Amino acid sequence: MTEDFNYRDLFLLTREVFGDRMSGQFSHGDDQTMGANLYDALPISCVLNPVTKLFSATILVGASRNVTVVRGGQFGSAGDRVSVLGALRALDESCRLRLPDVYLAKFDVAFDRDLRLFGPRSDGPPAPSMPHAGFYELALDFFGARISLPTSDKVGQRMAGVLYDSFLFSCGFDDQRMMFGASIRLSPEGGIGSFMGRRPSMRTDRDSLAESLRLVDEYCRLRLPEKFLTVFDAAHGLSRPVLEG
């Protein structure tokens, strides 16, 4: 690692290389390790070692404390800017190879930044908020067999579960801000709270909640290979989710 390229430079270079493809960037505080999410789908870890003067980047799998390195997911180089830039570009290419084309096609559409910040809009005055207990039943009815191991808190204000046997999902009400939120956990450090550039609706009426759940479901289905979805849907007798009433 040369004196011309340091950890701060790495932090800035990743933003330059990945742009909107990267979210949730954070530093571990050791002045050599940073993490982030790429394509709202794949958590990564990057290390610029001041002792060995080497750079390495890793695509991570799993949201437990024991994170596993994906086979073939390790990218290394010398610690100078040119070498690190090459490793980051190889990392980006590998991420794209791991994601379905239909997901990338939608992700690559330019983000509506205003929509990403403030969520879907609805005309007219807000409808009455849905009771917490009703929300939990709504979510269970909506996902059906798509969600396994569902749990909730005592008042039904928050729920969690596994969607499509693949994604650690949670959602619920924030009483302090009177808002609804949903997230998918990608790694021990965190996950995503927006999906394909859109956040769940801030409103907590039935129609807005349904719209938010559909947004999450669409994200999950775009993330998964068609072969997986075909087998999963057939095994559970499923079609696309439809809310009655």
Short mmCIF file of C-alpha atoms in Angstrom, two decimals:
data_model
loop_
_atom_site.label_atom_id
_atom_site.label_comp_id
_atom_site.label_asym_id
_atom_site.label_seq_id
_atom_site.Cartn_x
_atom_site.Cartn_y
_atom_site.Cartn_z
CA MET A 1 0.00 0.00 0.00
CA THR A 2 1.49 3.28 -1.05
CA GLU A 3 1.29 6.51 0.88
CA ASP A 4 -0.87 7.92 -1.92
CA PHE A 5 -3.76 5.53 -1.20
CA ASN A 6 -5.20 5.09 2.29
CA TYR A 7 -8.38 3.93 3.97
CA ARG A 8 -10.14 7.25 3.42
CA ASP A 9 -9.29 6.99 -0.28
CA LEU A 10 -10.79 3.48 -0.32
CA PHE A 11 -14.00 4.78 1.24
CA LEU A 12 -14.29 7.44 -1.46
CA LEU A 13 -13.22 5.14 -4.31
CA THR A 14 -15.94 2.61 -3.55
CA ARG A 15 -18.53 5.38 -3.78
CA GLU A 16 -17.04 6.45 -7.10
CA VAL A 17 -16.99 2.92 -8.54
CA PHE A 18 -20.36 1.68 -7.31
CA GLY A 19 -22.44 4.86 -7.07
CA ASP A 20 -26.15 4.08 -6.54
CA ARG A 21 -25.34 0.37 -6.77
CA MET A 22 -24.01 0.64 -3.20
CA SER A 23 -25.99 1.33 -0.03
CA GLY A 24 -25.47 1.07 3.71
CA GLN A 25 -21.74 1.86 3.57
CA PHE A 26 -20.12 1.81 7.01
CA SER A 27 -16.71 1.62 8.66
CA HIS A 28 -15.78 -0.92 11.33
CA GLY A 29 -13.73 1.76 13.06
CA ASP A 30 -10.39 0.01 12.67
CA ASP A 31 -9.27 2.29 9.81
CA GLN A 32 -8.95 -0.67 7.48
CA THR A 33 -12.32 -2.46 7.13
CA MET A 34 -15.52 -1.19 5.53
CA GLY A 35 -18.81 -2.88 4.68
CA ALA A 36 -21.70 -2.12 2.35
CA ASN A 37 -24.52 -3.66 0.32
CA LEU A 38 -24.33 -3.92 -3.46
CA TYR A 39 -27.41 -3.97 -5.67
CA ASP A 40 -29.61 -4.00 -2.55
CA ALA A 41 -28.79 -7.69 -2.47
CA LEU A 42 -25.21 -8.69 -1.65
CA PRO A 43 -23.27 -7.61 1.45
CA ILE A 44 -19.55 -7.05 0.97
CA SER A 45 -16.53 -6.45 3.17
CA CYS A 46 -13.40 -4.60 2.03
CA VAL A 47 -10.08 -4.53 3.88
CA LEU A 48 -7.07 -2.33 3.20
CA ASN A 49 -4.44 -3.81 5.49
CA PRO A 50 -1.86 -1.23 6.65
CA VAL A 51 0.57 -3.97 7.76
CA THR A 52 0.65 -6.27 4.73
CA LYS A 53 -0.11 -3.39 2.35
CA LEU A 54 -2.68 -5.55 0.57
CA PHE A 55 -6.33 -5.09 -0.35
CA SER A 56 -9.07 -7.73 -0.22
CA ALA A 57 -12.81 -7.68 -0.84
CA THR A 58 -15.33 -10.40 -0.04
CA ILE A 59 -18.95 -11.14 -0.95
CA LEU A 60 -20.65 -12.41 2.19
CA VAL A 61 -23.44 -14.93 2.60
CA GLY A 62 -25.72 -15.38 5.58
CA ALA A 63 -27.21 -13.11 8.22
CA SER A 64 -26.07 -15.06 11.26
CA ARG A 65 -23.00 -14.19 13.27
CA ASN A 66 -21.05 -16.88 11.44
CA VAL A 67 -20.72 -15.32 8.03
CA THR A 68 -19.50 -17.57 5.25
CA VAL A 69 -17.36 -16.42 2.37
CA VAL A 70 -18.90 -17.33 -0.98
CA ARG A 71 -16.79 -19.76 -2.97
CA GLY A 72 -14.95 -17.65 -5.52
CA GLY A 73 -16.07 -14.49 -3.78
CA GLN A 74 -12.66 -13.32 -2.58
CA PHE A 75 -10.98 -10.52 -4.52
CA GLY A 76 -7.44 -9.42 -3.70
CA SER A 77 -4.83 -7.02 -4.98
CA ALA A 78 -1.98 -4.79 -3.99
CA GLY A 79 -3.01 -1.75 -2.00
CA ASP A 80 -2.40 0.95 -4.59
CA ARG A 81 -5.27 2.79 -6.22
CA VAL A 82 -4.99 1.17 -9.66
CA SER A 83 -4.91 -2.37 -8.23
CA VAL A 84 -7.79 -1.71 -5.83
CA LEU A 85 -9.83 -0.20 -8.66
CA GLY A 86 -9.36 -3.39 -10.69
CA ALA A 87 -10.41 -5.56 -7.74
CA LEU A 88 -13.55 -3.47 -7.13
CA ARG A 89 -14.55 -3.74 -10.80
CA ALA A 90 -14.08 -7.51 -10.67
CA LEU A 91 -16.22 -7.56 -7.51
CA ASP A 92 -18.95 -5.61 -9.29
CA GLU A 93 -18.89 -8.01 -12.24
CA SER A 94 -19.14 -11.01 -9.92
CA CYS A 95 -22.13 -9.47 -8.13
CA ARG A 96 -23.94 -9.00 -11.43
CA LEU A 97 -23.30 -12.62 -12.38
CA ARG A 98 -24.93 -13.73 -9.13
CA LEU A 99 -28.20 -11.85 -9.72
CA PRO A 100 -31.03 -12.73 -12.14
CA ASP A 101 -31.19 -10.70 -15.35
CA VAL A 102 -34.76 -9.61 -14.60
CA TYR A 103 -33.60 -8.17 -11.27
CA LEU A 104 -30.69 -6.30 -12.84
CA ALA A 105 -32.88 -4.97 -15.65
CA LYS A 106 -35.19 -3.32 -13.14
CA PHE A 107 -32.44 -2.26 -10.74
CA ASP A 108 -30.46 -0.55 -13.50
CA VAL A 109 -33.35 1.79 -14.31
CA ALA A 110 -32.42 5.20 -12.96
CA PHE A 111 -33.75 5.76 -9.45
CA ASP A 112 -36.43 8.31 -8.75
CA ARG A 113 -34.56 9.82 -5.80
CA ASP A 114 -37.59 11.64 -4.44
CA LEU A 115 -39.62 8.43 -4.49
CA ARG A 116 -36.79 6.55 -2.82
CA LEU A 117 -36.65 9.07 0.01
CA PHE A 118 -40.36 9.50 0.68
CA GLY A 119 -42.09 6.35 -0.53
CA PRO A 120 -45.22 5.81 -2.62
CA ARG A 121 -47.77 8.61 -2.70
CA SER A 122 -51.55 8.51 -2.44
CA ASP A 123 -53.96 11.30 -3.31
CA GLY A 124 -56.50 12.53 -0.81
CA PRO A 125 -56.54 12.57 2.99
CA PRO A 126 -54.97 9.68 4.91
CA ALA A 127 -57.24 6.72 5.62
CA PRO A 128 -57.54 5.48 9.21
CA SER A 129 -54.56 3.50 10.45
CA MET A 130 -55.00 -0.23 10.76
CA PRO A 131 -54.90 -1.72 14.28
CA HIS A 132 -51.69 -3.55 15.10
CA ALA A 133 -53.43 -6.89 15.55
CA GLY A 134 -55.15 -6.47 12.19
CA PHE A 135 -51.84 -5.68 10.52
CA TYR A 136 -50.30 -8.94 11.69
CA GLU A 137 -53.19 -10.98 10.31
CA LEU A 138 -53.08 -8.98 7.08
CA ALA A 139 -49.41 -9.79 6.58
CA LEU A 140 -49.93 -13.49 7.34
CA ASP A 141 -52.87 -13.70 4.92
CA PHE A 142 -50.95 -11.85 2.24
CA PHE A 143 -47.79 -13.97 2.29
CA GLY A 144 -49.41 -17.26 3.22
CA ALA A 145 -47.01 -20.13 2.54
CA ARG A 146 -44.43 -17.66 1.27
CA ILE A 147 -43.52 -16.82 4.87
CA SER A 148 -42.21 -19.40 7.31
CA LEU A 149 -41.41 -19.13 11.02
CA PRO A 150 -43.59 -16.02 11.50
CA THR A 151 -43.30 -14.33 14.88
CA SER A 152 -44.70 -11.15 16.39
CA ASP A 153 -44.35 -9.08 19.52
CA LYS A 154 -47.05 -9.21 22.20
CA VAL A 155 -49.19 -6.47 20.68
CA GLY A 156 -48.71 -7.51 17.06
CA GLN A 157 -46.89 -4.27 16.31
CA ARG A 158 -43.97 -5.99 14.61
CA MET A 159 -43.57 -9.28 12.80
CA ALA A 160 -40.65 -11.27 11.41
CA GLY A 161 -40.19 -14.40 9.35
CA VAL A 162 -38.45 -16.00 6.38
CA LEU A 163 -39.78 -15.24 2.89
CA TYR A 164 -39.45 -17.84 0.13
CA ASP A 165 -37.13 -19.89 2.38
CA SER A 166 -34.52 -17.29 1.43
CA PHE A 167 -34.90 -13.85 3.01
CA LEU A 168 -34.97 -12.79 6.67
CA PHE A 169 -37.85 -10.31 6.72
CA SER A 170 -39.28 -8.00 9.36
CA CYS A 171 -41.86 -5.21 9.33
CA GLY A 172 -44.07 -3.22 11.64
CA PHE A 173 -45.22 0.08 13.06
CA ASP A 174 -43.08 2.89 14.44
CA ASP A 175 -45.39 4.53 16.98
CA GLN A 176 -43.11 7.52 17.54
CA ARG A 177 -43.27 8.57 13.88
CA MET A 178 -46.62 6.88 13.11
CA MET A 179 -45.07 5.11 10.15
CA PHE A 180 -44.79 1.60 8.75
CA GLY A 181 -41.42 0.09 7.86
CA ALA A 182 -40.13 -3.15 6.36
CA SER A 183 -36.66 -4.58 5.94
CA ILE A 184 -34.75 -7.60 4.70
CA ARG A 185 -31.61 -8.54 6.59
CA LEU A 186 -28.58 -9.20 4.40
CA SER A 187 -25.79 -9.53 6.96
CA PRO A 188 -25.09 -9.29 10.70
CA GLU A 189 -24.50 -5.56 10.29
CA GLY A 190 -27.82 -4.78 8.66
CA GLY A 191 -29.93 -4.97 5.55
CA ILE A 192 -32.18 -2.90 3.31
CA GLY A 193 -35.30 -0.86 3.98
CA SER A 194 -35.98 0.18 0.38
CA PHE A 195 -36.70 -2.13 -2.52
CA MET A 196 -35.77 -1.40 -6.13
CA GLY A 197 -35.38 2.27 -5.26
CA ARG A 198 -38.70 2.52 -3.39
CA ARG A 199 -39.47 2.58 0.29
CA PRO A 200 -42.65 1.11 1.78
CA SER A 201 -45.50 3.56 2.12
CA MET A 202 -45.35 5.76 5.20
CA ARG A 203 -49.12 5.37 5.62
CA THR A 204 -50.60 2.69 7.85
CA ASP A 205 -54.06 2.20 6.35
CA ARG A 206 -54.97 -1.18 4.86
CA ASP A 207 -54.42 -0.24 1.19
CA SER A 208 -51.03 1.36 1.87
CA LEU A 209 -49.88 -1.63 3.93
CA ALA A 210 -50.94 -3.94 1.11
CA GLU A 211 -48.95 -1.84 -1.36
CA SER A 212 -45.88 -2.09 0.88
CA LEU A 213 -46.17 -5.87 1.20
CA ARG A 214 -46.50 -6.20 -2.57
CA LEU A 215 -43.32 -4.15 -2.96
CA VAL A 216 -41.42 -6.56 -0.71
CA ASP A 217 -42.86 -9.60 -2.49
CA GLU A 218 -41.89 -8.21 -5.89
CA TYR A 219 -38.34 -7.65 -4.68
CA CYS A 220 -38.07 -11.23 -3.41
CA ARG A 221 -39.39 -12.74 -6.63
CA LEU A 222 -37.05 -10.65 -8.77
CA ARG A 223 -34.11 -11.75 -6.64
CA LEU A 224 -34.79 -15.46 -7.09
CA PRO A 225 -34.15 -17.58 -10.21
CA GLU A 226 -37.22 -18.55 -12.22
CA LYS A 227 -36.45 -22.24 -11.71
CA PHE A 228 -36.58 -21.76 -7.94
CA LEU A 229 -39.86 -19.85 -8.09
CA THR A 230 -41.46 -22.46 -10.34
CA VAL A 231 -40.58 -25.28 -7.94
CA PHE A 232 -41.44 -23.24 -4.82
CA ASP A 233 -44.82 -22.12 -6.13
CA ALA A 234 -45.71 -25.62 -7.30
CA ALA A 235 -44.70 -27.17 -3.98
CA HIS A 236 -46.95 -24.76 -2.07
CA GLY A 237 -49.79 -24.49 -4.58
CA LEU A 238 -49.15 -20.77 -4.98
CA SER A 239 -49.86 -18.03 -7.45
CA ARG A 240 -49.02 -14.36 -7.09
CA PRO A 241 -50.45 -12.97 -3.81
CA VAL A 242 -53.80 -11.22 -3.98
CA LEU A 243 -55.44 -9.45 -1.05
CA GLU A 244 -59.18 -9.90 -0.79
CA GLY A 245 -61.45 -7.06 0.16
#
